[in-house]
Amino acid sequence: MPNSSEIRLQLDMEQARTGKNTITRIDSLDQFGRKRIRLDWTVSNEDEKRFLETSARYIATWNASARLPPLEQIHEQELSSKLFDAYHPVGSCSMGEGSESVVSLDSAVQGFRNLWIAGTAVLPSAGTANPTFTALCLAESLIKKSLGPV
């Protein structure tokens, strides 16, 4: 690779859990007669602060190595896309045993019969990898519980 090649490093981080990021059913109906949902999701000031502090520490640690080419932080105004984004929102239907949990440990929606969730909404956090494979594993687990081995 030529020395003039531009290399960009992307830092992915999880958001802090908050009850402010929610998915709610609302009374209006869509074109198929189903209740609509409202997604309230934002990157908080605390998330932005944590990201900037972490990236500054990462860059300082990287640049302390004499063997690596130096990194510099790209600021939002220099990018064609947003600096902060939510790629894989998760955790909107928390899984657990407590009254605050939407879904029980077997993926059943609390307070409903014959309703389960096999999706990333039950995950407490996404990590930095795409959570689709985990959602597929949850679905397979539900299928095995209901139908037996496939």
PDB file of C-alpha atoms in Angstrom:
ATOM      1  CA  MET A   1       0.000   0.000   0.000  1.00  0.00           C
ATOM      2  CA  PRO A   2       1.425   3.443  -0.882  1.00  0.00           C
ATOM      3  CA  ASN A   3       2.441   5.702   1.994  1.00  0.00           C
ATOM      4  CA  SER A   4      -0.056   8.271   0.725  1.00  0.00           C
ATOM      5  CA  SER A   5      -3.020   5.914   1.301  1.00  0.00           C
ATOM      6  CA  GLU A   6      -5.563   7.169   3.783  1.00  0.00           C
ATOM      7  CA  ILE A   7      -6.452   4.747   6.558  1.00  0.00           C
ATOM      8  CA  ARG A   8      -9.391   5.308   8.883  1.00  0.00           C
ATOM      9  CA  LEU A   9     -10.007   3.499  12.126  1.00  0.00           C
ATOM     10  CA  GLN A  10     -13.544   3.293  13.485  1.00  0.00           C
ATOM     11  CA  LEU A  11     -14.229   2.990  17.204  1.00  0.00           C
ATOM     12  CA  ASP A  12     -17.507   1.263  18.116  1.00  0.00           C
ATOM     13  CA  MET A  13     -18.879   1.507  21.635  1.00  0.00           C
ATOM     14  CA  GLU A  14     -22.052   0.535  23.425  1.00  0.00           C
ATOM     15  CA  GLN A  15     -24.458   3.083  24.773  1.00  0.00           C
ATOM     16  CA  ALA A  16     -25.153   3.238  28.489  1.00  0.00           C
ATOM     17  CA  ARG A  17     -28.438   1.517  29.356  1.00  0.00           C
ATOM     18  CA  THR A  18     -31.258   3.919  29.967  1.00  0.00           C
ATOM     19  CA  GLY A  19     -35.014   3.671  30.353  1.00  0.00           C
ATOM     20  CA  LYS A  20     -35.356   6.736  28.128  1.00  0.00           C
ATOM     21  CA  ASN A  21     -34.655   4.734  24.950  1.00  0.00           C
ATOM     22  CA  THR A  22     -37.954   2.948  24.358  1.00  0.00           C
ATOM     23  CA  ILE A  23     -40.291   1.355  21.856  1.00  0.00           C
ATOM     24  CA  THR A  24     -43.967   2.001  22.621  1.00  0.00           C
ATOM     25  CA  ARG A  25     -47.204   0.882  20.970  1.00  0.00           C
ATOM     26  CA  ILE A  26     -49.471   3.800  20.082  1.00  0.00           C
ATOM     27  CA  ASP A  27     -53.190   3.848  19.255  1.00  0.00           C
ATOM     28  CA  SER A  28     -53.011   4.860  15.578  1.00  0.00           C
ATOM     29  CA  LEU A  29     -53.123   2.051  13.023  1.00  0.00           C
ATOM     30  CA  ASP A  30     -50.942   1.398   9.993  1.00  0.00           C
ATOM     31  CA  GLN A  31     -52.263   0.605   6.493  1.00  0.00           C
ATOM     32  CA  PHE A  32     -52.761  -3.047   7.499  1.00  0.00           C
ATOM     33  CA  GLY A  33     -54.810  -2.213  10.608  1.00  0.00           C
ATOM     34  CA  ARG A  34     -51.975  -2.957  13.056  1.00  0.00           C
ATOM     35  CA  LYS A  35     -51.082  -0.665  15.940  1.00  0.00           C
ATOM     36  CA  ARG A  36     -48.099   1.528  15.179  1.00  0.00           C
ATOM     37  CA  ILE A  37     -45.032   1.886  17.373  1.00  0.00           C
ATOM     38  CA  ARG A  38     -43.077   4.924  18.467  1.00  0.00           C
ATOM     39  CA  LEU A  39     -39.311   4.606  18.718  1.00  0.00           C
ATOM     40  CA  ASP A  40     -37.699   7.034  21.143  1.00  0.00           C
ATOM     41  CA  TRP A  41     -33.947   6.553  20.810  1.00  0.00           C
ATOM     42  CA  THR A  42     -31.114   8.996  21.175  1.00  0.00           C
ATOM     43  CA  VAL A  43     -27.414   9.162  21.903  1.00  0.00           C
ATOM     44  CA  SER A  44     -27.162  10.972  25.230  1.00  0.00           C
ATOM     45  CA  ASN A  45     -24.690  13.698  26.145  1.00  0.00           C
ATOM     46  CA  GLU A  46     -23.129  11.192  28.554  1.00  0.00           C
ATOM     47  CA  ASP A  47     -22.671   8.685  25.684  1.00  0.00           C
ATOM     48  CA  GLU A  48     -21.009  11.370  23.542  1.00  0.00           C
ATOM     49  CA  LYS A  49     -18.732  12.424  26.417  1.00  0.00           C
ATOM     50  CA  ARG A  50     -17.733   8.793  27.103  1.00  0.00           C
ATOM     51  CA  PHE A  51     -17.047   8.228  23.399  1.00  0.00           C
ATOM     52  CA  LEU A  52     -14.861  11.329  23.096  1.00  0.00           C
ATOM     53  CA  GLU A  53     -12.920  10.470  26.273  1.00  0.00           C
ATOM     54  CA  THR A  54     -12.406   6.857  25.171  1.00  0.00           C
ATOM     55  CA  SER A  55     -11.312   7.829  21.667  1.00  0.00           C
ATOM     56  CA  ALA A  56      -8.871  10.404  23.078  1.00  0.00           C
ATOM     57  CA  ARG A  57      -7.342   7.740  25.364  1.00  0.00           C
ATOM     58  CA  TYR A  58      -7.170   5.261  22.477  1.00  0.00           C
ATOM     59  CA  ILE A  59      -5.452   7.772  20.200  1.00  0.00           C
ATOM     60  CA  ALA A  60      -2.976   8.781  22.932  1.00  0.00           C
ATOM     61  CA  THR A  61      -2.107   5.127  23.636  1.00  0.00           C
ATOM     62  CA  TRP A  62      -1.763   4.349  19.921  1.00  0.00           C
ATOM     63  CA  ASN A  63       0.416   7.423  19.304  1.00  0.00           C
ATOM     64  CA  ALA A  64       2.689   6.531  22.247  1.00  0.00           C
ATOM     65  CA  SER A  65       3.958   3.592  20.195  1.00  0.00           C
ATOM     66  CA  ALA A  66       6.925   4.527  18.021  1.00  0.00           C
ATOM     67  CA  ARG A  67       6.214   1.606  15.675  1.00  0.00           C
ATOM     68  CA  LEU A  68       2.765   2.729  14.523  1.00  0.00           C
ATOM     69  CA  PRO A  69       1.846   5.587  12.199  1.00  0.00           C
ATOM     70  CA  PRO A  70       0.247   8.427  14.166  1.00  0.00           C
ATOM     71  CA  LEU A  71      -3.542   8.738  14.466  1.00  0.00           C
ATOM     72  CA  GLU A  72      -5.474  11.955  14.584  1.00  0.00           C
ATOM     73  CA  GLN A  73      -9.105  12.399  15.496  1.00  0.00           C
ATOM     74  CA  ILE A  74     -11.509  13.341  12.721  1.00  0.00           C
ATOM     75  CA  HIS A  75     -14.116  15.807  13.878  1.00  0.00           C
ATOM     76  CA  GLU A  76     -17.774  15.590  12.898  1.00  0.00           C
ATOM     77  CA  GLN A  77     -17.668  18.638  10.600  1.00  0.00           C
ATOM     78  CA  GLU A  78     -14.986  16.866   8.520  1.00  0.00           C
ATOM     79  CA  LEU A  79     -17.158  13.823   7.832  1.00  0.00           C
ATOM     80  CA  SER A  80     -19.852  13.327   5.232  1.00  0.00           C
ATOM     81  CA  SER A  81     -21.815  11.183   7.709  1.00  0.00           C
ATOM     82  CA  LYS A  82     -22.586  11.507  11.409  1.00  0.00           C
ATOM     83  CA  LEU A  83     -19.815  10.913  13.917  1.00  0.00           C
ATOM     84  CA  PHE A  84     -22.219   9.227  16.322  1.00  0.00           C
ATOM     85  CA  ASP A  85     -24.797   6.718  15.199  1.00  0.00           C
ATOM     86  CA  ALA A  86     -26.829   3.875  16.624  1.00  0.00           C
ATOM     87  CA  TYR A  87     -26.230   0.891  14.405  1.00  0.00           C
ATOM     88  CA  HIS A  88     -27.861  -1.893  16.390  1.00  0.00           C
ATOM     89  CA  PRO A  89     -30.300  -0.624  19.023  1.00  0.00           C
ATOM     90  CA  VAL A  90     -31.033  -3.401  21.502  1.00  0.00           C
ATOM     91  CA  GLY A  91     -32.500  -3.823  24.960  1.00  0.00           C
ATOM     92  CA  SER A  92     -35.926  -2.312  24.363  1.00  0.00           C
ATOM     93  CA  CYS A  93     -37.629  -5.467  25.707  1.00  0.00           C
ATOM     94  CA  SER A  94     -35.357  -6.404  28.579  1.00  0.00           C
ATOM     95  CA  MET A  95     -35.133 -10.073  29.491  1.00  0.00           C
ATOM     96  CA  GLY A  96     -35.093 -11.166  33.117  1.00  0.00           C
ATOM     97  CA  GLU A  97     -37.055 -12.384  36.111  1.00  0.00           C
ATOM     98  CA  GLY A  98     -37.984  -9.049  37.721  1.00  0.00           C
ATOM     99  CA  SER A  99     -41.118  -6.961  37.292  1.00  0.00           C
ATOM    100  CA  GLU A 100     -39.158  -4.456  35.174  1.00  0.00           C
ATOM    101  CA  SER A 101     -38.455  -7.148  32.560  1.00  0.00           C
ATOM    102  CA  VAL A 102     -40.633  -7.310  29.464  1.00  0.00           C
ATOM    103  CA  VAL A 103     -39.569 -10.843  28.554  1.00  0.00           C
ATOM    104  CA  SER A 104     -38.989 -13.841  30.836  1.00  0.00           C
ATOM    105  CA  LEU A 105     -35.819 -15.923  30.647  1.00  0.00           C
ATOM    106  CA  ASP A 106     -37.552 -18.295  28.212  1.00  0.00           C
ATOM    107  CA  SER A 107     -38.312 -15.373  25.826  1.00  0.00           C
ATOM    108  CA  ALA A 108     -42.031 -15.269  26.682  1.00  0.00           C
ATOM    109  CA  VAL A 109     -43.553 -11.783  26.834  1.00  0.00           C
ATOM    110  CA  GLN A 110     -44.733 -11.217  30.402  1.00  0.00           C
ATOM    111  CA  GLY A 111     -48.524 -10.860  30.707  1.00  0.00           C
ATOM    112  CA  PHE A 112     -49.299 -12.429  27.315  1.00  0.00           C
ATOM    113  CA  ARG A 113     -50.066 -16.006  26.328  1.00  0.00           C
ATOM    114  CA  ASN A 114     -48.375 -17.548  23.298  1.00  0.00           C
ATOM    115  CA  LEU A 115     -46.171 -14.552  22.574  1.00  0.00           C
ATOM    116  CA  TRP A 116     -42.381 -14.796  22.523  1.00  0.00           C
ATOM    117  CA  ILE A 117     -39.616 -12.508  21.301  1.00  0.00           C
ATOM    118  CA  ALA A 118     -36.644 -13.897  19.417  1.00  0.00           C
ATOM    119  CA  GLY A 119     -34.808 -10.731  18.538  1.00  0.00           C
ATOM    120  CA  THR A 120     -32.160  -8.313  19.617  1.00  0.00           C
ATOM    121  CA  ALA A 121     -34.653  -6.365  21.741  1.00  0.00           C
ATOM    122  CA  VAL A 122     -34.062  -8.858  24.586  1.00  0.00           C
ATOM    123  CA  LEU A 123     -30.284  -8.394  24.622  1.00  0.00           C
ATOM    124  CA  PRO A 124     -28.869  -6.170  27.383  1.00  0.00           C
ATOM    125  CA  SER A 125     -26.247  -4.769  25.007  1.00  0.00           C
ATOM    126  CA  ALA A 126     -25.126  -5.292  21.431  1.00  0.00           C
ATOM    127  CA  GLY A 127     -21.392  -5.382  21.705  1.00  0.00           C
ATOM    128  CA  THR A 128     -19.659  -4.193  18.580  1.00  0.00           C
ATOM    129  CA  ALA A 129     -20.555  -7.126  16.359  1.00  0.00           C
ATOM    130  CA  ASN A 130     -23.755  -7.275  14.346  1.00  0.00           C
ATOM    131  CA  PRO A 131     -26.272  -9.009  16.664  1.00  0.00           C
ATOM    132  CA  THR A 132     -28.196 -10.717  13.844  1.00  0.00           C
ATOM    133  CA  PHE A 133     -26.557 -14.108  14.438  1.00  0.00           C
ATOM    134  CA  THR A 134     -27.545 -13.951  18.108  1.00  0.00           C
ATOM    135  CA  ALA A 135     -31.144 -13.203  17.088  1.00  0.00           C
ATOM    136  CA  LEU A 136     -31.084 -16.235  14.767  1.00  0.00           C
ATOM    137  CA  CYS A 137     -29.836 -18.411  17.633  1.00  0.00           C
ATOM    138  CA  LEU A 138     -32.660 -17.132  19.861  1.00  0.00           C
ATOM    139  CA  ALA A 139     -35.179 -18.009  17.138  1.00  0.00           C
ATOM    140  CA  GLU A 140     -33.704 -21.486  16.722  1.00  0.00           C
ATOM    141  CA  SER A 141     -33.896 -22.015  20.469  1.00  0.00           C
ATOM    142  CA  LEU A 142     -37.584 -21.075  20.492  1.00  0.00           C
ATOM    143  CA  ILE A 143     -38.307 -23.385  17.565  1.00  0.00           C
ATOM    144  CA  LYS A 144     -36.592 -26.295  19.330  1.00  0.00           C
ATOM    145  CA  LYS A 145     -38.577 -25.601  22.533  1.00  0.00           C
ATOM    146  CA  SER A 146     -41.895 -25.527  20.690  1.00  0.00           C
ATOM    147  CA  LEU A 147     -41.365 -28.180  17.987  1.00  0.00           C
ATOM    148  CA  GLY A 148     -38.589 -30.311  19.351  1.00  0.00           C
ATOM    149  CA  PRO A 149     -35.358 -30.974  17.416  1.00  0.00           C
ATOM    150  CA  VAL A 150     -35.540 -29.828  13.801  1.00  0.00           C
TER     151      VAL A 150
END
